[in-house]
PDB file of C-alpha atoms and ligand atoms in Angstrom:
ATOM      1  CA  MET C   1       0.000   0.000   0.000  1.00 95.00           C
ATOM      2  CA  GLU C   2       1.323   3.419  -0.938  1.00 97.00           C
ATOM      3  CA  LEU C   3       0.056   6.937  -0.342  1.00 98.00           C
ATOM      4  CA  LEU C   4       1.340   9.698  -2.612  1.00 98.00           C
ATOM      5  CA  PHE C   5       0.698  13.324  -1.707  1.00 98.00           C
ATOM      6  CA  LEU C   6      -0.316  15.066  -4.952  1.00 98.00           C
ATOM      7  CA  GLY C   7      -0.995  18.321  -3.135  1.00 98.00           C
ATOM      8  CA  THR C   8      -0.729  19.542   0.461  1.00 98.00           C
ATOM      9  CA  GLY C   9      -1.880  23.163   0.213  1.00 98.00           C
ATOM     10  CA  THR C  10      -4.969  24.945   1.449  1.00 97.00           C
ATOM     11  CA  SER C  11      -7.594  26.331  -0.938  1.00 97.00           C
ATOM     12  CA  THR C  12      -5.377  29.164  -2.281  1.00 97.00           C
ATOM     13  CA  GLY C  13      -2.335  26.941  -2.740  1.00 98.00           C
ATOM     14  CA  VAL C  14       1.153  28.063  -1.697  1.00 98.00           C
ATOM     15  CA  PRO C  15       2.539  30.447  -2.921  1.00 98.00           C
ATOM     16  CA  GLN C  16      -0.625  32.474  -2.671  1.00 97.00           C
ATOM     17  CA  ILE C  17      -1.133  34.849  -5.611  1.00 98.00           C
ATOM     18  CA  GLY C  18       0.312  38.269  -4.817  1.00 97.00           C
ATOM     19  CA  CYS C  19       1.860  37.304  -1.473  1.00 98.00           C
ATOM     20  CA  LYS C  20       5.483  38.232  -0.707  1.00 97.00           C
ATOM     21  CA  CYS C  21       5.826  36.429   2.642  1.00 98.00           C
ATOM     22  CA  LYS C  22       8.868  34.255   3.355  1.00 98.00           C
ATOM     23  CA  VAL C  23       6.912  31.040   2.744  1.00 98.00           C
ATOM     24  CA  CYS C  24       5.512  32.193  -0.611  1.00 98.00           C
ATOM     25  CA  ASN C  25       9.022  33.406  -1.554  1.00 98.00           C
ATOM     26  CA  SER C  26      10.781  30.260  -0.316  1.00 98.00           C
ATOM     27  CA  SER C  27      13.062  28.437  -2.754  1.00 98.00           C
ATOM     28  CA  ASN C  28      12.485  25.122  -0.928  1.00 98.00           C
ATOM     29  CA  PRO C  29      10.194  22.972  -3.141  1.00 98.00           C
ATOM     30  CA  LYS C  30       8.552  21.658   0.058  1.00 98.00           C
ATOM     31  CA  ASP C  31       7.047  25.132   0.516  1.00 98.00           C
ATOM     32  CA  ASN C  32       5.260  24.901  -2.851  1.00 98.00           C
ATOM     33  CA  ARG C  33       1.885  23.335  -2.189  1.00 98.00           C
ATOM     34  CA  LEU C  34      -0.764  22.477  -4.770  1.00 98.00           C
ATOM     35  CA  ARG C  35      -4.347  21.949  -3.637  1.00 98.00           C
ATOM     36  CA  ALA C  36      -4.752  18.955  -1.292  1.00 98.00           C
ATOM     37  CA  SER C  37      -5.165  15.490  -2.796  1.00 98.00           C
ATOM     38  CA  VAL C  38      -3.672  12.017  -2.389  1.00 98.00           C
ATOM     39  CA  LEU C  39      -3.385   8.903  -4.500  1.00 98.00           C
ATOM     40  CA  ILE C  40      -3.651   5.643  -2.558  1.00 98.00           C
ATOM     41  CA  SER C  41      -2.468   2.533  -4.374  1.00 98.00           C
ATOM     42  CA  VAL C  42      -3.324  -0.958  -3.170  1.00 97.00           C
ATOM     43  CA  ASP C  43      -1.847  -3.379  -5.706  1.00 95.00           C
ATOM     44  CA  ASP C  44      -3.505  -2.372  -9.002  1.00 95.00           C
ATOM     45  CA  THR C  45      -6.274  -0.379  -7.343  1.00 97.00           C
ATOM     46  CA  LYS C  46      -5.614   3.345  -7.605  1.00 98.00           C
ATOM     47  CA  ILE C  47      -7.806   5.539  -5.457  1.00 98.00           C
ATOM     48  CA  LEU C  48      -7.689   9.314  -5.769  1.00 98.00           C
ATOM     49  CA  ILE C  49      -9.009  11.232  -2.777  1.00 98.00           C
ATOM     50  CA  ASP C  50     -10.243  14.666  -3.849  1.00 98.00           C
ATOM     51  CA  CYS C  51      -9.830  16.191  -7.229  1.00 97.00           C
ATOM     52  CA  GLY C  52      -8.882  19.850  -6.906  1.00 97.00           C
ATOM     53  CA  PRO C  53      -8.169  22.501  -9.532  1.00 98.00           C
ATOM     54  CA  ASP C  54      -4.495  21.415  -9.770  1.00 98.00           C
ATOM     55  CA  LEU C  55      -5.410  17.874 -10.846  1.00 98.00           C
ATOM     56  CA  ARG C  56      -4.129  18.201 -14.406  1.00 97.00           C
ATOM     57  CA  GLN C  57      -0.594  19.124 -13.402  1.00 97.00           C
ATOM     58  CA  GLN C  58      -0.641  16.581 -10.572  1.00 98.00           C
ATOM     59  CA  LEU C  59      -1.519  13.710 -12.924  1.00 97.00           C
ATOM     60  CA  LEU C  60       1.016  14.838 -15.524  1.00 98.00           C
ATOM     61  CA  LYS C  61       3.796  15.240 -12.973  1.00 98.00           C
ATOM     62  CA  HIS C  62       3.356  11.739 -11.566  1.00 98.00           C
ATOM     63  CA  ASN C  63       2.451   9.983 -14.853  1.00 97.00           C
ATOM     64  CA  ILE C  64      -0.909   8.867 -13.503  1.00 97.00           C
ATOM     65  CA  GLU C  65      -2.840   7.452 -16.443  1.00 95.00           C
ATOM     66  CA  GLU C  66      -5.538   5.441 -14.737  1.00 95.00           C
ATOM     67  CA  LEU C  67      -7.718   5.732 -11.675  1.00 97.00           C
ATOM     68  CA  SER C  68      -9.976   3.038 -10.232  1.00 97.00           C
ATOM     69  CA  ALA C  69     -12.034   5.534  -8.259  1.00 98.00           C
ATOM     70  CA  ILE C  70     -12.232   9.142  -7.152  1.00 98.00           C
ATOM     71  CA  LEU C  71     -13.451   9.637  -3.567  1.00 98.00           C
ATOM     72  CA  LEU C  72     -14.643  13.099  -2.634  1.00 98.00           C
ATOM     73  CA  THR C  73     -14.530  14.385   0.938  1.00 98.00           C
ATOM     74  CA  HIS C  74     -16.834  17.346   0.229  1.00 98.00           C
ATOM     75  CA  GLU C  75     -17.983  19.749  -2.430  1.00 98.00           C
ATOM     76  CA  HIS C  76     -15.687  22.756  -1.888  1.00 97.00           C
ATOM     77  CA  TYR C  77     -13.975  23.875  -5.099  1.00 97.00           C
ATOM     78  CA  ASP C  78     -10.454  23.129  -3.852  1.00 98.00           C
ATOM     79  CA  HIS C  79     -11.570  19.469  -3.575  1.00 98.00           C
ATOM     80  CA  VAL C  80     -13.644  19.022  -6.763  1.00 97.00           C
ATOM     81  CA  GLY C  81     -12.499  21.743  -9.193  1.00 97.00           C
ATOM     82  CA  GLY C  82     -10.417  19.349 -11.324  1.00 97.00           C
ATOM     83  CA  LEU C  83     -13.185  16.918 -12.237  1.00 95.00           C
ATOM     84  CA  ASP C  84     -13.394  18.105 -15.833  1.00 94.00           C
ATOM     85  CA  ASP C  85      -9.725  17.162 -16.292  1.00 94.00           C
ATOM     86  CA  VAL C  86     -10.326  13.430 -15.845  1.00 92.00           C
ATOM     87  CA  ARG C  87     -11.607  13.195 -19.443  1.00 90.00           C
ATOM     88  CA  PRO C  88      -8.522  11.490 -20.929  1.00 92.00           C
ATOM     89  CA  LEU C  89      -8.749   8.703 -18.312  1.00 93.00           C
ATOM     90  CA  GLY C  90     -12.044   7.313 -19.576  1.00 91.00           C
ATOM     91  CA  GLU C  91     -15.100   6.888 -17.401  1.00 92.00           C
ATOM     92  CA  ALA C  92     -14.507   8.279 -13.904  1.00 94.00           C
ATOM     93  CA  GLN C  93     -16.044   6.411 -10.980  1.00 96.00           C
ATOM     94  CA  ILE C  94     -16.845   9.072  -8.420  1.00 97.00           C
ATOM     95  CA  TYR C  95     -17.814   8.159  -4.856  1.00 98.00           C
ATOM     96  CA  ALA C  96     -19.325  10.766  -2.560  1.00 98.00           C
ATOM     97  CA  GLU C  97     -22.322  11.538  -0.423  1.00 98.00           C
ATOM     98  CA  LYS C  98     -25.584  12.409  -2.199  1.00 98.00           C
ATOM     99  CA  LYS C  99     -25.371  16.112  -1.344  1.00 97.00           C
ATOM    100  CA  VAL C 100     -21.869  16.323  -2.844  1.00 98.00           C
ATOM    101  CA  LEU C 101     -22.944  14.518  -6.023  1.00 97.00           C
ATOM    102  CA  ASN C 102     -25.907  16.897  -6.332  1.00 97.00           C
ATOM    103  CA  VAL C 103     -23.509  19.848  -6.378  1.00 97.00           C
ATOM    104  CA  ILE C 104     -21.405  18.164  -9.069  1.00 95.00           C
ATOM    105  CA  GLN C 105     -24.457  17.538 -11.230  1.00 94.00           C
ATOM    106  CA  ARG C 106     -25.439  21.179 -10.817  1.00 95.00           C
ATOM    107  CA  ASN C 107     -21.929  22.493 -11.592  1.00 93.00           C
ATOM    108  CA  MET C 108     -21.321  20.225 -14.602  1.00 92.00           C
ATOM    109  CA  PRO C 109     -24.741  19.850 -16.252  1.00 90.00           C
ATOM    110  CA  TYR C 110     -23.086  19.155 -19.640  1.00 89.00           C
ATOM    111  CA  CYS C 111     -21.880  15.782 -18.291  1.00 89.00           C
ATOM    112  CA  PHE C 112     -25.317  14.604 -17.291  1.00 89.00           C
ATOM    113  CA  GLY C 113     -27.717  15.780 -20.003  1.00 83.00           C
ATOM    114  CA  ASP C 114     -29.601  13.385 -22.304  1.00 82.00           C
ATOM    115  CA  TYR C 115     -27.690  14.650 -25.354  1.00 80.00           C
ATOM    116  CA  LYS C 116     -24.028  15.015 -24.448  1.00 80.00           C
ATOM    117  CA  TYR C 117     -21.379  16.711 -26.567  1.00 80.00           C
ATOM    118  CA  PRO C 118     -18.831  14.226 -27.852  1.00 81.00           C
ATOM    119  CA  GLY C 119     -15.796  14.505 -25.554  1.00 83.00           C
ATOM    120  CA  VAL C 120     -17.492  15.548 -22.331  1.00 87.00           C
ATOM    121  CA  PRO C 121     -16.118  13.816 -19.229  1.00 85.00           C
ATOM    122  CA  LEU C 122     -17.753  10.428 -18.650  1.00 89.00           C
ATOM    123  CA  ILE C 123     -18.701  10.411 -15.028  1.00 91.00           C
ATOM    124  CA  LYS C 124     -20.377   7.660 -13.059  1.00 94.00           C
ATOM    125  CA  LEU C 125     -21.734   8.843  -9.721  1.00 95.00           C
ATOM    126  CA  ASN C 126     -21.714   6.343  -6.845  1.00 97.00           C
ATOM    127  CA  ILE C 127     -23.576   7.396  -3.719  1.00 98.00           C
ATOM    128  CA  ILE C 128     -21.943   6.508  -0.407  1.00 98.00           C
ATOM    129  CA  ASP C 129     -22.879   7.111   3.215  1.00 97.00           C
ATOM    130  CA  GLU C 130     -21.103   6.309   6.479  1.00 97.00           C
ATOM    131  CA  ASN C 131     -21.060   2.583   5.706  1.00 98.00           C
ATOM    132  CA  GLU C 132     -17.991   0.837   4.340  1.00 98.00           C
ATOM    133  CA  PHE C 133     -17.848   0.085   0.615  1.00 98.00           C
ATOM    134  CA  TYR C 134     -15.541  -1.655  -1.844  1.00 98.00           C
ATOM    135  CA  ILE C 135     -13.313  -0.349  -4.624  1.00 97.00           C
ATOM    136  CA  GLN C 136     -12.413  -3.576  -6.418  1.00 96.00           C
ATOM    137  CA  ASN C 137     -11.076  -5.717  -3.526  1.00 95.00           C
ATOM    138  CA  THR C 138     -10.260  -2.811  -1.247  1.00 97.00           C
ATOM    139  CA  ILE C 139     -12.547  -1.872   1.652  1.00 98.00           C
ATOM    140  CA  VAL C 140     -13.041   1.829   2.300  1.00 98.00           C
ATOM    141  CA  GLN C 141     -14.452   2.994   5.632  1.00 98.00           C
ATOM    142  CA  PRO C 142     -15.882   6.534   5.537  1.00 98.00           C
ATOM    143  CA  ILE C 143     -15.205   8.553   8.688  1.00 98.00           C
ATOM    144  CA  ARG C 144     -17.644  11.306   9.649  1.00 98.00           C
ATOM    145  CA  ILE C 145     -15.970  14.633  10.439  1.00 98.00           C
ATOM    146  CA  MET C 146     -17.262  18.188  10.769  1.00 97.00           C
ATOM    147  CA  HIS C 147     -15.953  21.103   8.676  1.00 96.00           C
ATOM    148  CA  ALA C 148     -17.484  23.771  10.953  1.00 93.00           C
ATOM    149  CA  LEU C 149     -21.222  23.153  10.389  1.00 95.00           C
ATOM    150  CA  LEU C 150     -20.756  21.063   7.237  1.00 96.00           C
ATOM    151  CA  PRO C 151     -20.693  17.267   7.752  1.00 98.00           C
ATOM    152  CA  ILE C 152     -18.024  15.837   5.435  1.00 98.00           C
ATOM    153  CA  LEU C 153     -16.156  12.538   5.111  1.00 98.00           C
ATOM    154  CA  GLY C 154     -12.658  11.287   5.672  1.00 98.00           C
ATOM    155  CA  PHE C 155     -11.635   7.793   4.569  1.00 98.00           C
ATOM    156  CA  ARG C 156      -9.883   4.859   6.199  1.00 98.00           C
ATOM    157  CA  ILE C 157      -8.331   2.356   3.804  1.00 98.00           C
ATOM    158  CA  GLY C 158      -6.601  -0.501   5.594  1.00 97.00           C
ATOM    159  CA  ASP C 159      -4.319   1.006   8.218  1.00 97.00           C
ATOM    160  CA  TYR C 160      -4.125   4.387   6.491  1.00 98.00           C
ATOM    161  CA  ALA C 161      -6.610   7.235   7.013  1.00 98.00           C
ATOM    162  CA  TYR C 162      -6.994  10.544   5.218  1.00 98.00           C
ATOM    163  CA  LEU C 163      -8.912  13.382   6.872  1.00 98.00           C
ATOM    164  CA  THR C 164      -8.944  16.897   5.531  1.00 98.00           C
ATOM    165  CA  ASP C 165     -10.858  20.088   6.341  1.00 97.00           C
ATOM    166  CA  VAL C 166     -11.597  18.822   9.867  1.00 97.00           C
ATOM    167  CA  LYS C 167     -12.807  21.315  12.419  1.00 95.00           C
ATOM    168  CA  THR C 168     -14.254  18.826  14.902  1.00 96.00           C
ATOM    169  CA  ILE C 169     -14.378  15.062  15.182  1.00 97.00           C
ATOM    170  CA  SER C 170     -16.555  12.926  17.438  1.00 97.00           C
ATOM    171  CA  ASN C 171     -15.298  10.269  19.835  1.00 97.00           C
ATOM    172  CA  GLU C 172     -17.058   7.634  17.692  1.00 97.00           C
ATOM    173  CA  SER C 173     -14.980   8.695  14.695  1.00 98.00           C
ATOM    174  CA  ILE C 174     -11.790   8.707  16.788  1.00 98.00           C
ATOM    175  CA  GLU C 175     -12.755   5.162  17.762  1.00 98.00           C
ATOM    176  CA  GLN C 176     -12.864   4.147  14.065  1.00 98.00           C
ATOM    177  CA  LEU C 177      -9.321   5.474  13.680  1.00 98.00           C
ATOM    178  CA  GLN C 178      -7.618   3.239  16.220  1.00 97.00           C
ATOM    179  CA  ASN C 179      -4.614   1.059  15.278  1.00 97.00           C
ATOM    180  CA  LEU C 180      -3.581   3.112  12.258  1.00 98.00           C
ATOM    181  CA  ASP C 181      -0.146   2.992  10.706  1.00 98.00           C
ATOM    182  CA  VAL C 182      -0.660   6.363   9.051  1.00 98.00           C
ATOM    183  CA  LEU C 183      -3.012   9.244   9.808  1.00 98.00           C
ATOM    184  CA  VAL C 184      -3.125  12.196   7.433  1.00 98.00           C
ATOM    185  CA  ILE C 185      -4.959  15.226   8.818  1.00 98.00           C
ATOM    186  CA  ASN C 186      -5.214  18.928   8.024  1.00 97.00           C
ATOM    187  CA  ALA C 187      -3.267  21.574   9.969  1.00 96.00           C
ATOM    188  CA  LEU C 188      -3.975  24.976   8.457  1.00 89.00           C
ATOM    189  CA  ARG C 189      -2.026  27.497  10.506  1.00 88.00           C
ATOM    190  CA  MET C 190      -1.238  28.575  14.094  1.00 88.00           C
ATOM    191  CA  ASN C 191      -4.195  30.947  14.580  1.00 87.00           C
ATOM    192  CA  SER C 192      -7.743  29.786  15.051  1.00 87.00           C
ATOM    193  CA  HIS C 193      -9.957  29.427  11.935  1.00 89.00           C
ATOM    194  CA  ILE C 194     -13.716  29.031  11.674  1.00 90.00           C
ATOM    195  CA  SER C 195     -13.704  25.789   9.660  1.00 91.00           C
ATOM    196  CA  HIS C 196     -10.197  24.264   9.978  1.00 92.00           C
ATOM    197  CA  ILE C 197      -8.126  23.019  12.898  1.00 93.00           C
ATOM    198  CA  THR C 198      -4.902  24.790  13.865  1.00 94.00           C
ATOM    199  CA  LEU C 199      -1.551  23.072  14.291  1.00 96.00           C
ATOM    200  CA  ASP C 200      -2.196  22.657  18.043  1.00 95.00           C
ATOM    201  CA  GLU C 201      -5.681  21.241  17.458  1.00 96.00           C
ATOM    202  CA  ALA C 202      -4.263  18.845  14.859  1.00 97.00           C
ATOM    203  CA  LEU C 203      -1.623  17.696  17.362  1.00 97.00           C
ATOM    204  CA  GLU C 204      -4.331  17.082  19.943  1.00 97.00           C
ATOM    205  CA  ILE C 205      -6.387  14.912  17.558  1.00 97.00           C
ATOM    206  CA  ALA C 206      -3.231  13.122  16.402  1.00 97.00           C
ATOM    207  CA  LYS C 207      -2.512  12.227  20.026  1.00 97.00           C
ATOM    208  CA  LYS C 208      -6.029  10.855  20.566  1.00 97.00           C
ATOM    209  CA  VAL C 209      -5.836   8.753  17.387  1.00 98.00           C
ATOM    210  CA  GLY C 210      -2.329   7.553  18.228  1.00 97.00           C
ATOM    211  CA  ALA C 211      -1.336   6.397  14.729  1.00 98.00           C
ATOM    212  CA  LYS C 212       2.203   5.087  14.306  1.00 98.00           C
ATOM    213  CA  LYS C 213       2.869   8.070  12.043  1.00 98.00           C
ATOM    214  CA  THR C 214       0.895  11.260  11.428  1.00 98.00           C
ATOM    215  CA  TYR C 215       1.301  13.662   8.502  1.00 98.00           C
ATOM    216  CA  PHE C 216      -0.155  17.167   8.268  1.00 98.00           C
ATOM    217  CA  THR C 217      -1.685  18.525   5.056  1.00 98.00           C
ATOM    218  CA  HIS C 218      -4.009  21.290   3.715  1.00 98.00           C
ATOM    219  CA  ILE C 219      -1.423  23.800   4.861  1.00 97.00           C
ATOM    220  CA  SER C 220      -1.561  27.590   4.529  1.00 97.00           C
ATOM    221  CA  HIS C 221       1.429  29.872   3.939  1.00 97.00           C
ATOM    222  CA  ASP C 222       0.549  31.284   7.387  1.00 96.00           C
ATOM    223  CA  LEU C 223       1.772  28.096   9.076  1.00 96.00           C
ATOM    224  CA  GLY C 224       5.411  28.913   8.330  1.00 96.00           C
ATOM    225  CA  LEU C 225       8.336  27.332   6.507  1.00 98.00           C
ATOM    226  CA  HIS C 226       8.149  23.557   6.063  1.00 98.00           C
ATOM    227  CA  ASP C 227      11.572  22.812   7.551  1.00 97.00           C
ATOM    228  CA  GLU C 228      11.091  25.091  10.573  1.00 97.00           C
ATOM    229  CA  ILE C 229       7.661  23.693  11.531  1.00 97.00           C
ATOM    230  CA  ASP C 230       8.657  20.087  10.821  1.00 97.00           C
ATOM    231  CA  LYS C 231      11.531  20.430  13.329  1.00 96.00           C
ATOM    232  CA  LEU C 232       9.133  21.508  16.091  1.00 95.00           C
ATOM    233  CA  LEU C 233       6.851  18.477  15.733  1.00 97.00           C
ATOM    234  CA  PRO C 234       6.962  15.467  18.078  1.00 96.00           C
ATOM    235  CA  GLU C 235       8.618  12.242  16.963  1.00 95.00           C
ATOM    236  CA  ASN C 236       6.394  10.357  14.466  1.00 97.00           C
ATOM    237  CA  ILE C 237       4.509  13.511  13.415  1.00 98.00           C
ATOM    238  CA  PHE C 238       5.551  15.196  10.192  1.00 98.00           C
ATOM    239  CA  MET C 239       4.672  17.952   7.774  1.00 98.00           C
ATOM    240  CA  ALA C 240       3.650  16.411   4.459  1.00 98.00           C
ATOM    241  CA  TYR C 241       4.844  17.969   1.213  1.00 98.00           C
ATOM    242  CA  ASP C 242       3.901  17.584  -2.433  1.00 98.00           C
ATOM    243  CA  GLY C 243       5.408  14.439  -3.940  1.00 98.00           C
ATOM    244  CA  LEU C 244       5.972  12.673  -0.588  1.00 98.00           C
ATOM    245  CA  LYS C 245       5.292   8.909  -0.784  1.00 98.00           C
ATOM    246  CA  ILE C 246       4.573   6.762   2.259  1.00 96.00           C
TER     247      ILE C 246
HETATM  248 ZN1   ZN H   1     -10.226  22.554   1.538  1.00 78.96          ZN
HETATM  249 ZN1   ZN H   2       2.505  34.100   1.629  1.00 78.96          ZN
HETATM  250 ZN1   ZN H   3     -13.501  22.743   2.591  1.00 78.96          ZN
END
């Protein structure tokens, strides 16, 4: 099983357009963050989690030419804005909650009409809820998390779990995340935010989950330089960066 970070940035990406801060100006490639997404490979099964507006360059960069499934955590643009770019991969199998799929149908009506243009993305919508489901032979366990007032999903696949845009998480969900090898969770910045956890809040959740290793993603330029923050983190907790494979 392998997890590849295609992007580890918050909704604006890093550098942020027009910003001259030390992170946006950094020459360290680890401070360049495309919008958050991961590819999880289990044998020949390739599962993309989230499909943001940087998808095209992410697929090109890593020579990704096929996907078994695309799982969507929620409907925000930084997580679904790249869906039109899956066209060259053939029919896309998208898995998300009904309310997320409704937004996609509304945003991309040309993919779902009775008379489609030749060449529109072929998209198959698969409705999921909090119950586990299969992608080929791989079991996926959705994990309920709250993005401020918006209920969204994270996913556990084997002993790996990917949670992004968490603001709060219930004890029941923490329970579903026991005995993990790898937890990936968002850590936006130091200061409090209405819909995302801070670095300290992420550390607290990481402690409760107690995965063997934890990686932070969905990072803002406000969090600071990759190398400086990574040094401050406890043993077994790391800053993720674009292109990291675990
Ligand atoms: Zn986001
Ligand atoms: Zn900046
Ligand atoms: Zn969001």
